[in-house]
Amino acid sequence: QVQLVESGGGLVQPGGSLRLSCAASGSIFSINDMGWYRQAPGRERELVAQITKSGRTNYADSVKGRFIISRDDAKNTVYLQMNRLQPEDTAVYYCNAFMIVGPDYRYLEHWGRGTLLTVSS
């Protein structure tokens, strides 16, 4: 069974930094685009950042210059370095990946269960 498991959420003060990690495991043959989404209370889920297999990145305007997405394909892991955090960054952060998975080589989108980030003093 293929899983995406996020870690690294928690409580941080405004202006602080935190790094989220998301590790993919299971019968995985290839991982294409990976990304982070977030959902704040009462709001729809929104894209935060994406990274392609070749390393191209895309960010939401609200996080440009503050957040950095990266990946380690040897570890099947995607990271989100979050700097200069603000209270409006408070949300559940979800990992997303498009993967070719076994045993029949299907190309599927997978989601993690989310990790909560709270930015508050």
PDB file of C-alpha atoms in Angstrom:
ATOM      1  CA  GLN A   1       0.000   0.000   0.000  1.00  0.00           C
ATOM      2  CA  VAL A   2       1.333   3.400  -0.996  1.00  0.00           C
ATOM      3  CA  GLN A   3       1.365   6.088   1.662  1.00  0.00           C
ATOM      4  CA  LEU A   4       2.355   9.709   2.038  1.00  0.00           C
ATOM      5  CA  VAL A   5       3.162  10.637   5.627  1.00  0.00           C
ATOM      6  CA  GLU A   6       3.713  14.237   6.665  1.00  0.00           C
ATOM      7  CA  SER A   7       5.680  15.352   9.700  1.00  0.00           C
ATOM      8  CA  GLY A   8       7.046  18.529  11.215  1.00  0.00           C
ATOM      9  CA  GLY A   9       3.944  20.503  12.048  1.00  0.00           C
ATOM     10  CA  GLY A  10       3.439  22.222  15.360  1.00  0.00           C
ATOM     11  CA  LEU A  11       3.184  25.554  17.117  1.00  0.00           C
ATOM     12  CA  VAL A  12       5.517  28.370  16.124  1.00  0.00           C
ATOM     13  CA  GLN A  13       5.630  32.070  16.931  1.00  0.00           C
ATOM     14  CA  PRO A  14       5.110  34.710  14.245  1.00  0.00           C
ATOM     15  CA  GLY A  15       8.343  35.340  12.399  1.00  0.00           C
ATOM     16  CA  GLY A  16       9.594  31.861  13.128  1.00  0.00           C
ATOM     17  CA  SER A  17      10.564  29.000  10.830  1.00  0.00           C
ATOM     18  CA  LEU A  18       9.592  25.371  10.470  1.00  0.00           C
ATOM     19  CA  ARG A  19      10.259  22.574   8.003  1.00  0.00           C
ATOM     20  CA  LEU A  20       7.664  20.053   6.926  1.00  0.00           C
ATOM     21  CA  SER A  21       8.586  16.666   5.503  1.00  0.00           C
ATOM     22  CA  CYS A  22       6.545  14.161   3.534  1.00  0.00           C
ATOM     23  CA  ALA A  23       7.798  10.669   2.852  1.00  0.00           C
ATOM     24  CA  ALA A  24       6.284   8.336   0.298  1.00  0.00           C
ATOM     25  CA  SER A  25       6.439   4.620   0.908  1.00  0.00           C
ATOM     26  CA  GLY A  26       5.165   1.423  -0.626  1.00  0.00           C
ATOM     27  CA  SER A  27       5.331  -0.064  -4.096  1.00  0.00           C
ATOM     28  CA  ILE A  28       6.462   3.058  -5.960  1.00  0.00           C
ATOM     29  CA  PHE A  29       8.117   2.984  -9.359  1.00  0.00           C
ATOM     30  CA  SER A  30       8.319   6.688 -10.038  1.00  0.00           C
ATOM     31  CA  ILE A  31       7.260   9.992  -8.493  1.00  0.00           C
ATOM     32  CA  ASN A  32       6.459  12.914 -10.747  1.00  0.00           C
ATOM     33  CA  ASP A  33       5.088  16.198  -9.412  1.00  0.00           C
ATOM     34  CA  MET A  34       5.009  16.651  -5.651  1.00  0.00           C
ATOM     35  CA  GLY A  35       3.410  19.456  -3.742  1.00  0.00           C
ATOM     36  CA  TRP A  36       2.048  20.986  -0.594  1.00  0.00           C
ATOM     37  CA  TYR A  37      -1.471  22.235  -0.086  1.00  0.00           C
ATOM     38  CA  ARG A  38      -3.083  23.761   2.969  1.00  0.00           C
ATOM     39  CA  GLN A  39      -6.544  24.212   4.370  1.00  0.00           C
ATOM     40  CA  ALA A  40      -7.340  26.798   7.007  1.00  0.00           C
ATOM     41  CA  PRO A  41     -10.514  26.582   9.127  1.00  0.00           C
ATOM     42  CA  GLY A  42     -13.534  27.588   7.098  1.00  0.00           C
ATOM     43  CA  ARG A  43     -11.579  27.838   3.873  1.00  0.00           C
ATOM     44  CA  GLU A  44     -10.996  25.652   0.840  1.00  0.00           C
ATOM     45  CA  ARG A  45      -7.823  23.694   0.305  1.00  0.00           C
ATOM     46  CA  GLU A  46      -5.274  25.733  -1.638  1.00  0.00           C
ATOM     47  CA  LEU A  47      -1.986  25.112  -3.369  1.00  0.00           C
ATOM     48  CA  VAL A  48       1.089  26.262  -1.463  1.00  0.00           C
ATOM     49  CA  ALA A  49       3.961  24.983  -3.602  1.00  0.00           C
ATOM     50  CA  GLN A  50       4.747  22.398  -6.256  1.00  0.00           C
ATOM     51  CA  ILE A  51       7.940  20.825  -7.553  1.00  0.00           C
ATOM     52  CA  THR A  52       8.317  18.790 -10.718  1.00  0.00           C
ATOM     53  CA  LYS A  53      10.528  15.753 -11.176  1.00  0.00           C
ATOM     54  CA  SER A  54      13.043  17.989 -12.928  1.00  0.00           C
ATOM     55  CA  GLY A  55      13.037  20.434 -10.024  1.00  0.00           C
ATOM     56  CA  ARG A  56      10.943  23.273 -11.376  1.00  0.00           C
ATOM     57  CA  THR A  57       8.968  24.984  -8.661  1.00  0.00           C
ATOM     58  CA  ASN A  58       5.751  26.947  -8.400  1.00  0.00           C
ATOM     59  CA  TYR A  59       4.513  28.917  -5.379  1.00  0.00           C
ATOM     60  CA  ALA A  60       1.350  30.605  -4.248  1.00  0.00           C
ATOM     61  CA  ASP A  61       1.774  34.373  -4.237  1.00  0.00           C
ATOM     62  CA  SER A  62       1.152  34.458  -0.494  1.00  0.00           C
ATOM     63  CA  VAL A  63       4.263  32.370   0.259  1.00  0.00           C
ATOM     64  CA  LYS A  64       6.696  33.503  -2.456  1.00  0.00           C
ATOM     65  CA  GLY A  65       9.985  34.581  -0.938  1.00  0.00           C
ATOM     66  CA  ARG A  66       9.168  32.902   2.393  1.00  0.00           C
ATOM     67  CA  PHE A  67       8.663  29.205   1.628  1.00  0.00           C
ATOM     68  CA  ILE A  68      10.981  26.847  -0.235  1.00  0.00           C
ATOM     69  CA  ILE A  69       9.950  23.458  -1.605  1.00  0.00           C
ATOM     70  CA  SER A  70      12.539  20.788  -2.304  1.00  0.00           C
ATOM     71  CA  ARG A  71      12.703  17.044  -2.837  1.00  0.00           C
ATOM     72  CA  ASP A  72      15.062  14.144  -2.253  1.00  0.00           C
ATOM     73  CA  ASP A  73      14.223  11.432  -4.745  1.00  0.00           C
ATOM     74  CA  ALA A  74      16.590   8.980  -3.099  1.00  0.00           C
ATOM     75  CA  LYS A  75      14.366   9.186  -0.014  1.00  0.00           C
ATOM     76  CA  ASN A  76      11.038   9.667  -1.857  1.00  0.00           C
ATOM     77  CA  THR A  77      10.593  12.760   0.262  1.00  0.00           C
ATOM     78  CA  VAL A  78       9.419  16.314  -0.328  1.00  0.00           C
ATOM     79  CA  TYR A  79      10.137  19.180   2.056  1.00  0.00           C
ATOM     80  CA  LEU A  80       8.651  22.582   2.714  1.00  0.00           C
ATOM     81  CA  GLN A  81      10.898  25.074   4.459  1.00  0.00           C
ATOM     82  CA  MET A  82       8.704  27.822   5.873  1.00  0.00           C
ATOM     83  CA  ASN A  83      10.274  31.098   6.999  1.00  0.00           C
ATOM     84  CA  ARG A  84       8.885  34.366   8.378  1.00  0.00           C
ATOM     85  CA  LEU A  85       5.705  32.560   9.346  1.00  0.00           C
ATOM     86  CA  GLN A  86       2.560  34.592   9.899  1.00  0.00           C
ATOM     87  CA  PRO A  87      -0.675  33.796  11.737  1.00  0.00           C
ATOM     88  CA  GLU A  88      -2.452  33.513   8.377  1.00  0.00           C
ATOM     89  CA  ASP A  89      -0.208  30.546   7.562  1.00  0.00           C
ATOM     90  CA  THR A  90      -2.064  28.570  10.211  1.00  0.00           C
ATOM     91  CA  ALA A  91      -3.628  25.559   8.511  1.00  0.00           C
ATOM     92  CA  VAL A  92      -3.480  21.831   8.019  1.00  0.00           C
ATOM     93  CA  TYR A  93      -0.776  21.164   5.452  1.00  0.00           C
ATOM     94  CA  TYR A  94      -1.236  18.255   3.058  1.00  0.00           C
ATOM     95  CA  CYS A  95       1.342  16.522   0.924  1.00  0.00           C
ATOM     96  CA  ASN A  96       0.428  15.563  -2.634  1.00  0.00           C
ATOM     97  CA  ALA A  97       2.216  13.425  -5.201  1.00  0.00           C
ATOM     98  CA  PHE A  98       1.595  11.928  -8.620  1.00  0.00           C
ATOM     99  CA  MET A  99       3.165   8.497  -8.701  1.00  0.00           C
ATOM    100  CA  ILE A 100       3.446   5.369 -10.781  1.00  0.00           C
ATOM    101  CA  VAL A 101       2.655   2.605  -8.338  1.00  0.00           C
ATOM    102  CA  GLY A 102       2.579  -1.153  -8.361  1.00  0.00           C
ATOM    103  CA  PRO A 103       1.798  -3.847  -9.031  1.00  0.00           C
ATOM    104  CA  ASP A 104       0.198  -2.722 -12.259  1.00  0.00           C
ATOM    105  CA  TYR A 105       2.099   0.524 -12.892  1.00  0.00           C
ATOM    106  CA  ARG A 106      -0.876   2.812 -12.447  1.00  0.00           C
ATOM    107  CA  TYR A 107      -0.404   6.578 -12.495  1.00  0.00           C
ATOM    108  CA  LEU A 108      -2.259   7.910  -9.453  1.00  0.00           C
ATOM    109  CA  GLU A 109      -2.542  11.025  -7.348  1.00  0.00           C
ATOM    110  CA  HIS A 110      -1.962  10.465  -3.642  1.00  0.00           C
ATOM    111  CA  TRP A 111      -2.575  12.627  -0.600  1.00  0.00           C
ATOM    112  CA  GLY A 112      -1.213  12.540   2.902  1.00  0.00           C
ATOM    113  CA  ARG A 113      -3.429  12.911   5.946  1.00  0.00           C
ATOM    114  CA  GLY A 114      -2.085  16.317   6.839  1.00  0.00           C
ATOM    115  CA  THR A 115      -0.088  17.976   9.583  1.00  0.00           C
ATOM    116  CA  LEU A 116      -1.245  20.990  11.578  1.00  0.00           C
ATOM    117  CA  LEU A 117       0.746  24.207  11.664  1.00  0.00           C
ATOM    118  CA  THR A 118      -0.289  26.855  14.144  1.00  0.00           C
ATOM    119  CA  VAL A 119       1.379  30.259  14.069  1.00  0.00           C
ATOM    120  CA  SER A 120       0.591  32.144  17.229  1.00  0.00           C
ATOM    121  CA  SER A 121       2.237  34.067  20.009  1.00  0.00           C
TER     122      SER A 121
END
